[in-house]
C-alpha cells in the first residue's frame, strides 16, 4: 500500500499497517536492529544509523512506547558515536547493544555495552581492554546472541582478541563482562570471512548456530554455517558438506531461526546448499542435511535478511528481505510462512 513507514512500522496479524503505532516523522536513517522489550509493556528498542527520531535527537538507539512515541524514561543523551547493528535483552530488562561505535553519551566504550533500563551504562558490565584487531583498526561487533541459560552472551564480529587473549571472530562473555573461559573457539573463524548472525539452538543443548560469509571454523571447512557446541568446539554431527554458494558475488547467511527439533531455518544471499539449488532460504535438519521430505522448497527471487518466529506459534514465522516474490506470490519484502514453507495467506503485507 501507500502508507508511510518512516524507518519502522508495526503490522497487524493480517499484514495491514497498525495505525496505533505512530512514529511520526520516524528515523532519518536506516534501522538495523529491533528488540521487543521483555517487560510486557509492548515497548521496542531500535538501533541503527539514525541520529533523530520523531525530529528529536537520538543517535543510533531509541526505546519506543507501544504507541510509537519515544520512551522518555530511557535516555540515551548524546547517544552512540557510530552505528548499532545488534541487540540482545537480559532477563532483568537491561539491553546489550553492539555495533561499530566508539562512544556512548560522550564516554569512550567498547563495541558492546550493557545499558540499564533508564539508558545509563551498566557499570557492573566491565570489559577490561575489550576487543581489538592486530591491524590497529577499530573492532566491529556484528552479532550478539543470548543471554544463554547461564546468563552469558555470545559475541561475533571483526576482532581477533578479547581482553588481550585470542578471540578470532567469536567469544562468550559473562554477565560481569569477563570472558567465559569454558568456551574455547580455538582458531575460530580466522581470516575466512565475517560472521553476520548468531542464534542459540532451541533444543536445550546450549549449542550456537553461526552464519555468515566465512569458509572455515577451527580450520574445518564449513561454508556459511556452523553449529558450535557449548564448549566452543565444532558440532561434528552437523555437517554442511560443500555449504552455501551464490551464482554472482559472495554468498552470505544473514538470518537463522532454530526449531525445537534441532533443525534450523536459514536465510541470506545464496543459490545453492550442498550443491542443490535453493532460493536464498532453506530448512536444514539437525544433521546438516536439507529437510526436503517435509519442507516445501520454493525460492525467493532475492535475498532474505531476517527471520522471526510469530509469538505463540512455534512453526509460523516472518521472513523479511530484498525479495518481491515467493512461490509465485507478490510479497513486497515481507511474508509469513507456516512450518512446511507454504505462505500464510492470512498475512498480506501489500495492503
mmCIF file of N, CA and C in Angstrom, residues 19-101:
data_model
loop_
_atom_site.group_PDB
_atom_site.id
_atom_site.type_symbol
_atom_site.label_atom_id
_atom_site.label_comp_id
_atom_site.label_asym_id
_atom_site.label_seq_id
_atom_site.Cartn_x
_atom_site.Cartn_y
_atom_site.Cartn_z
ATOM 1 N N UNK A 19 -2.099 1.222 12.784
ATOM 2 C CA UNK A 19 -2.133 2.679 12.911
ATOM 3 C C UNK A 19 -1.966 3.138 14.358
ATOM 4 N N UNK A 20 -2.116 2.222 15.313
ATOM 5 C CA UNK A 20 -1.947 2.586 16.720
ATOM 6 C C UNK A 20 -0.474 2.793 17.080
ATOM 7 N N UNK A 21 0.411 2.328 16.209
ATOM 8 C CA UNK A 21 1.852 2.531 16.399
ATOM 9 C C UNK A 21 2.283 3.625 15.425
ATOM 10 N N UNK A 22 2.407 4.837 15.919
ATOM 11 C CA UNK A 22 2.665 6.002 15.071
ATOM 12 C C UNK A 22 3.983 6.644 15.489
ATOM 13 N N UNK A 23 5.000 6.531 14.626
ATOM 14 C CA UNK A 23 6.308 7.106 14.960
ATOM 15 C C UNK A 23 6.500 8.497 14.334
ATOM 16 N N UNK A 24 5.419 9.107 13.906
ATOM 17 C CA UNK A 24 5.512 10.465 13.392
ATOM 18 C C UNK A 24 6.447 10.568 12.213
ATOM 19 N N UNK A 25 7.429 11.470 12.288
ATOM 20 C CA UNK A 25 8.384 11.645 11.189
ATOM 21 C C UNK A 25 9.424 10.539 11.146
ATOM 22 N N UNK A 26 9.430 9.662 12.166
ATOM 23 C CA UNK A 26 10.275 8.480 12.145
ATOM 24 C C UNK A 26 11.757 8.757 12.297
ATOM 25 N N UNK A 27 12.551 7.875 11.693
ATOM 26 C CA UNK A 27 14.005 7.968 11.766
ATOM 27 C C UNK A 27 14.561 8.613 10.502
ATOM 28 N N UNK A 28 15.726 9.257 10.623
ATOM 29 C CA UNK A 28 16.322 9.927 9.470
ATOM 30 C C UNK A 28 17.336 9.060 8.735
ATOM 31 N N UNK A 29 17.502 7.800 9.158
ATOM 32 C CA UNK A 29 18.441 6.871 8.511
ATOM 33 C C UNK A 29 18.017 5.451 8.896
ATOM 34 N N UNK A 30 18.638 4.430 8.280
ATOM 35 C CA UNK A 30 18.158 3.056 8.464
ATOM 36 C C UNK A 30 18.213 2.527 9.895
ATOM 37 N N UNK A 31 17.265 1.607 10.176
ATOM 38 C CA UNK A 31 17.239 0.828 11.414
ATOM 39 C C UNK A 31 17.827 -0.545 11.095
ATOM 40 N N UNK A 32 18.815 -0.997 11.884
ATOM 41 C CA UNK A 32 19.485 -2.275 11.620
ATOM 42 C C UNK A 32 19.164 -3.340 12.654
ATOM 43 N N UNK A 33 18.616 -2.959 13.791
ATOM 44 C CA UNK A 33 18.324 -3.944 14.835
ATOM 45 C C UNK A 33 17.080 -3.527 15.600
ATOM 46 N N UNK A 34 16.218 -4.504 15.900
ATOM 47 C CA UNK A 34 14.997 -4.282 16.661
ATOM 48 C C UNK A 34 14.909 -5.353 17.741
ATOM 49 N N UNK A 35 14.531 -4.961 18.949
ATOM 50 C CA UNK A 35 14.383 -5.908 20.050
ATOM 51 C C UNK A 35 13.177 -5.512 20.897
ATOM 52 N N UNK A 36 12.112 -6.307 20.896
ATOM 53 C CA UNK A 36 10.951 -6.004 21.742
ATOM 54 C C UNK A 36 11.320 -6.097 23.216
ATOM 55 N N UNK A 37 10.837 -5.152 24.022
ATOM 56 C CA UNK A 37 11.076 -5.195 25.463
ATOM 57 C C UNK A 37 10.434 -6.452 26.051
ATOM 58 N N UNK A 38 11.033 -6.992 27.108
ATOM 59 C CA UNK A 38 10.545 -8.246 27.688
ATOM 60 C C UNK A 38 9.696 -8.017 28.932
ATOM 61 N N UNK A 39 9.347 -6.747 29.209
ATOM 62 C CA UNK A 39 8.616 -6.436 30.426
ATOM 63 C C UNK A 39 7.104 -6.423 30.235
ATOM 64 N N UNK A 40 6.646 -6.820 29.030
ATOM 65 C CA UNK A 40 5.210 -6.871 28.774
ATOM 66 C C UNK A 40 4.582 -5.538 28.443
ATOM 67 N N UNK A 41 5.413 -4.499 28.302
ATOM 68 C CA UNK A 41 4.885 -3.153 28.047
ATOM 69 C C UNK A 41 4.470 -2.938 26.597
ATOM 70 N N UNK A 42 4.998 -3.767 25.698
ATOM 71 C CA UNK A 42 4.773 -3.536 24.272
ATOM 72 C C UNK A 42 5.777 -2.578 23.679
ATOM 73 N N UNK A 43 6.726 -2.095 24.504
ATOM 74 C CA UNK A 43 7.770 -1.194 24.018
ATOM 75 C C UNK A 43 8.751 -1.964 23.134
ATOM 76 N N UNK A 44 9.556 -1.227 22.374
ATOM 77 C CA UNK A 44 10.518 -1.854 21.476
ATOM 78 C C UNK A 44 11.761 -0.974 21.371
ATOM 79 N N UNK A 45 12.939 -1.626 21.366
ATOM 80 C CA UNK A 45 14.196 -0.936 21.127
ATOM 81 C C UNK A 45 14.509 -0.975 19.643
ATOM 82 N N UNK A 46 15.057 0.115 19.131
ATOM 83 C CA UNK A 46 15.504 0.171 17.740
ATOM 84 C C UNK A 46 16.893 0.777 17.691
ATOM 85 N N UNK A 47 17.785 0.141 16.917
ATOM 86 C CA UNK A 47 19.136 0.650 16.751
ATOM 87 C C UNK A 47 19.509 0.711 15.291
ATOM 88 N N UNK A 48 20.441 1.588 14.938
ATOM 89 C CA UNK A 48 20.827 1.700 13.536
ATOM 90 C C UNK A 48 21.766 2.855 13.287
ATOM 91 N N UNK A 49 21.548 3.520 12.142
ATOM 92 C CA UNK A 49 22.406 4.632 11.725
ATOM 93 C C UNK A 49 21.784 5.994 12.001
ATOM 94 N N UNK A 50 20.560 6.027 12.449
ATOM 95 C CA UNK A 50 19.812 7.277 12.564
ATOM 96 C C UNK A 50 20.411 8.189 13.647
ATOM 97 N N UNK A 51 20.111 9.455 13.521
ATOM 98 C CA UNK A 51 20.529 10.439 14.525
ATOM 99 C C UNK A 51 19.332 11.147 15.153
ATOM 100 N N UNK A 52 18.172 11.043 14.507
ATOM 101 C CA UNK A 52 16.961 11.640 15.071
ATOM 102 C C UNK A 52 15.807 10.650 14.968
ATOM 103 N N UNK A 53 14.859 10.779 15.913
ATOM 104 C CA UNK A 53 13.619 10.005 15.921
ATOM 105 C C UNK A 53 12.483 10.965 16.237
ATOM 106 N N UNK A 54 11.492 10.988 15.358
ATOM 107 C CA UNK A 54 10.363 11.920 15.518
ATOM 108 C C UNK A 54 10.859 13.365 15.654
ATOM 109 N N UNK A 55 11.964 13.676 14.952
ATOM 110 C CA UNK A 55 12.519 15.019 14.968
ATOM 111 C C UNK A 55 13.349 15.347 16.179
ATOM 112 N N UNK A 56 13.509 14.375 17.108
ATOM 113 C CA UNK A 56 14.285 14.595 18.325
ATOM 114 C C UNK A 56 15.627 13.870 18.231
ATOM 115 N N UNK A 57 16.705 14.457 18.761
ATOM 116 C CA UNK A 57 17.998 13.769 18.724
ATOM 117 C C UNK A 57 17.938 12.429 19.463
ATOM 118 N N UNK A 58 18.443 11.402 18.822
ATOM 119 C CA UNK A 58 18.502 10.077 19.444
ATOM 120 C C UNK A 58 19.466 9.242 18.611
ATOM 121 N N UNK A 59 20.748 9.397 18.880
ATOM 122 C CA UNK A 59 21.771 8.847 17.997
ATOM 123 C C UNK A 59 21.902 7.335 18.127
ATOM 124 N N UNK A 60 21.451 6.634 17.108
ATOM 125 C CA UNK A 60 21.673 5.203 16.882
ATOM 126 C C UNK A 60 20.856 4.279 17.778
ATOM 127 N N UNK A 61 20.137 4.805 18.781
ATOM 128 C CA UNK A 61 19.353 3.938 19.661
ATOM 129 C C UNK A 61 18.175 4.708 20.240
ATOM 130 N N UNK A 62 17.043 3.990 20.345
ATOM 131 C CA UNK A 62 15.857 4.588 20.960
ATOM 132 C C UNK A 62 14.998 3.467 21.528
ATOM 133 N N UNK A 63 14.230 3.783 22.555
ATOM 134 C CA UNK A 63 13.179 2.884 23.029
ATOM 135 C C UNK A 63 11.850 3.585 22.765
ATOM 136 N N UNK A 64 10.970 2.889 22.069
ATOM 137 C CA UNK A 64 9.670 3.438 21.713
ATOM 138 C C UNK A 64 8.584 2.781 22.548
ATOM 139 N N UNK A 65 7.618 3.585 22.957
ATOM 140 C CA UNK A 65 6.455 3.059 23.643
ATOM 141 C C UNK A 65 5.575 2.256 22.685
ATOM 142 N N UNK A 66 4.600 1.571 23.224
ATOM 143 C CA UNK A 66 3.717 0.733 22.406
ATOM 144 C C UNK A 66 2.942 1.539 21.373
ATOM 145 N N UNK A 67 2.786 2.857 21.603
ATOM 146 C CA UNK A 67 2.065 3.688 20.636
ATOM 147 C C UNK A 67 2.996 4.373 19.636
ATOM 148 N N UNK A 68 4.312 4.102 19.723
ATOM 149 C CA UNK A 68 5.271 4.688 18.787
ATOM 150 C C UNK A 68 5.940 5.944 19.278
ATOM 151 N N UNK A 69 5.499 6.476 20.402
ATOM 152 C CA UNK A 69 6.150 7.657 20.970
ATOM 153 C C UNK A 69 7.463 7.251 21.632
ATOM 154 N N UNK A 70 8.339 8.226 21.844
ATOM 155 C CA UNK A 70 9.629 7.955 22.467
ATOM 156 C C UNK A 70 9.440 7.728 23.959
ATOM 157 N N UNK A 71 10.033 6.665 24.478
ATOM 158 C CA UNK A 71 10.009 6.384 25.915
ATOM 159 C C UNK A 71 11.035 7.292 26.583
ATOM 160 N N UNK A 72 10.577 8.346 27.215
ATOM 161 C CA UNK A 72 11.488 9.325 27.802
ATOM 162 C C UNK A 72 12.134 8.809 29.092
ATOM 163 N N UNK A 73 11.683 7.655 29.577
ATOM 164 C CA UNK A 73 12.337 7.048 30.726
ATOM 165 C C UNK A 73 13.641 6.356 30.363
ATOM 166 N N UNK A 74 13.876 6.182 29.063
ATOM 167 C CA UNK A 74 15.117 5.585 28.567
ATOM 168 C C UNK A 74 15.879 6.679 27.838
ATOM 169 N N UNK A 75 16.869 7.245 28.502
ATOM 170 C CA UNK A 75 17.567 8.416 27.996
ATOM 171 C C UNK A 75 18.934 8.029 27.434
ATOM 172 N N UNK A 76 19.135 8.265 26.133
ATOM 173 C CA UNK A 76 20.435 7.946 25.529
ATOM 174 C C UNK A 76 21.371 9.151 25.511
ATOM 175 N N UNK A 77 20.891 10.324 25.910
ATOM 176 C CA UNK A 77 21.750 11.501 25.923
ATOM 177 C C UNK A 77 22.342 11.786 24.556
ATOM 178 N N UNK A 78 23.668 11.873 24.477
ATOM 179 C CA UNK A 78 24.334 12.101 23.192
ATOM 180 C C UNK A 78 24.299 10.871 22.301
ATOM 181 N N UNK A 79 23.867 9.743 22.859
ATOM 182 C CA UNK A 79 23.764 8.526 22.065
ATOM 183 C C UNK A 79 25.112 7.944 21.698
ATOM 184 N N UNK A 80 25.127 7.175 20.606
ATOM 185 C CA UNK A 80 26.340 6.497 20.149
ATOM 186 C C UNK A 80 27.038 7.309 19.066
ATOM 187 N N UNK A 81 28.344 7.287 19.106
ATOM 188 C CA UNK A 81 29.144 7.847 18.025
ATOM 189 C C UNK A 81 29.500 6.679 17.103
ATOM 190 N N UNK A 82 28.584 6.380 16.174
ATOM 191 C CA UNK A 82 28.740 5.242 15.295
ATOM 192 C C UNK A 82 27.406 4.613 14.984
ATOM 193 N N UNK A 83 27.409 3.305 14.750
ATOM 194 C CA UNK A 83 26.226 2.595 14.269
ATOM 195 C C UNK A 83 25.948 1.384 15.157
ATOM 196 N N UNK A 84 24.677 1.156 15.475
ATOM 197 C CA UNK A 84 24.240 -0.024 16.219
ATOM 198 C C UNK A 84 23.755 -1.077 15.237
ATOM 199 N N UNK A 85 24.294 -2.301 15.365
ATOM 200 C CA UNK A 85 23.927 -3.375 14.447
ATOM 201 C C UNK A 85 23.332 -4.594 15.146
ATOM 202 N N UNK A 86 23.441 -4.674 16.481
ATOM 203 C CA UNK A 86 22.989 -5.873 17.182
ATOM 204 C C UNK A 86 22.501 -5.512 18.575
ATOM 205 N N UNK A 87 21.485 -6.266 19.033
ATOM 206 C CA UNK A 87 20.973 -6.076 20.392
ATOM 207 C C UNK A 87 20.532 -7.414 20.961
ATOM 208 N N UNK A 88 20.574 -7.518 22.286
ATOM 209 C CA UNK A 88 20.038 -8.672 22.995
ATOM 210 C C UNK A 88 19.579 -8.195 24.356
ATOM 211 N N UNK A 89 18.471 -8.756 24.840
ATOM 212 C CA UNK A 89 17.896 -8.320 26.100
ATOM 213 C C UNK A 89 18.222 -9.288 27.223
ATOM 214 N N UNK A 90 18.692 -8.737 28.352
ATOM 215 C CA UNK A 90 18.956 -9.537 29.537
ATOM 216 C C UNK A 90 17.650 -9.802 30.271
ATOM 217 N N UNK A 91 17.653 -10.823 31.118
ATOM 218 C CA UNK A 91 16.433 -11.215 31.824
ATOM 219 C C UNK A 91 15.937 -10.138 32.776
ATOM 220 N N UNK A 92 16.834 -9.268 33.239
ATOM 221 C CA UNK A 92 16.437 -8.216 34.180
ATOM 222 C C UNK A 92 15.977 -6.944 33.481
ATOM 223 N N UNK A 93 15.881 -6.982 32.143
ATOM 224 C CA UNK A 93 15.410 -5.821 31.400
ATOM 225 C C UNK A 93 16.508 -4.942 30.854
ATOM 226 N N UNK A 94 17.753 -5.186 31.252
ATOM 227 C CA UNK A 94 18.872 -4.463 30.640
ATOM 228 C C UNK A 94 19.000 -4.872 29.174
ATOM 229 N N UNK A 95 19.693 -4.054 28.402
ATOM 230 C CA UNK A 95 19.850 -4.351 26.978
ATOM 231 C C UNK A 95 21.328 -4.307 26.601
ATOM 232 N N UNK A 96 21.790 -5.362 25.920
ATOM 233 C CA UNK A 96 23.128 -5.381 25.331
ATOM 234 C C UNK A 96 23.039 -4.757 23.937
ATOM 235 N N UNK A 97 23.979 -3.891 23.639
ATOM 236 C CA UNK A 97 23.998 -3.191 22.350
ATOM 237 C C UNK A 97 25.383 -3.356 21.733
ATOM 238 N N UNK A 98 25.418 -3.785 20.465
ATOM 239 C CA UNK A 98 26.687 -3.961 19.775
ATOM 240 C C UNK A 98 26.692 -3.256 18.435
ATOM 241 N N UNK A 99 27.894 -3.053 17.901
ATOM 242 C CA UNK A 99 27.996 -2.403 16.596
ATOM 243 C C UNK A 99 29.394 -1.925 16.319
ATOM 244 N N UNK A 100 29.493 -0.850 15.566
ATOM 245 C CA UNK A 100 30.778 -0.191 15.381
ATOM 246 C C UNK A 100 30.618 1.262 15.806
ATOM 247 N N UNK A 101 30.968 1.464 17.069
ATOM 248 C CA UNK A 101 30.884 2.778 17.692
ATOM 249 C C UNK A 101 32.025 2.914 18.687
#
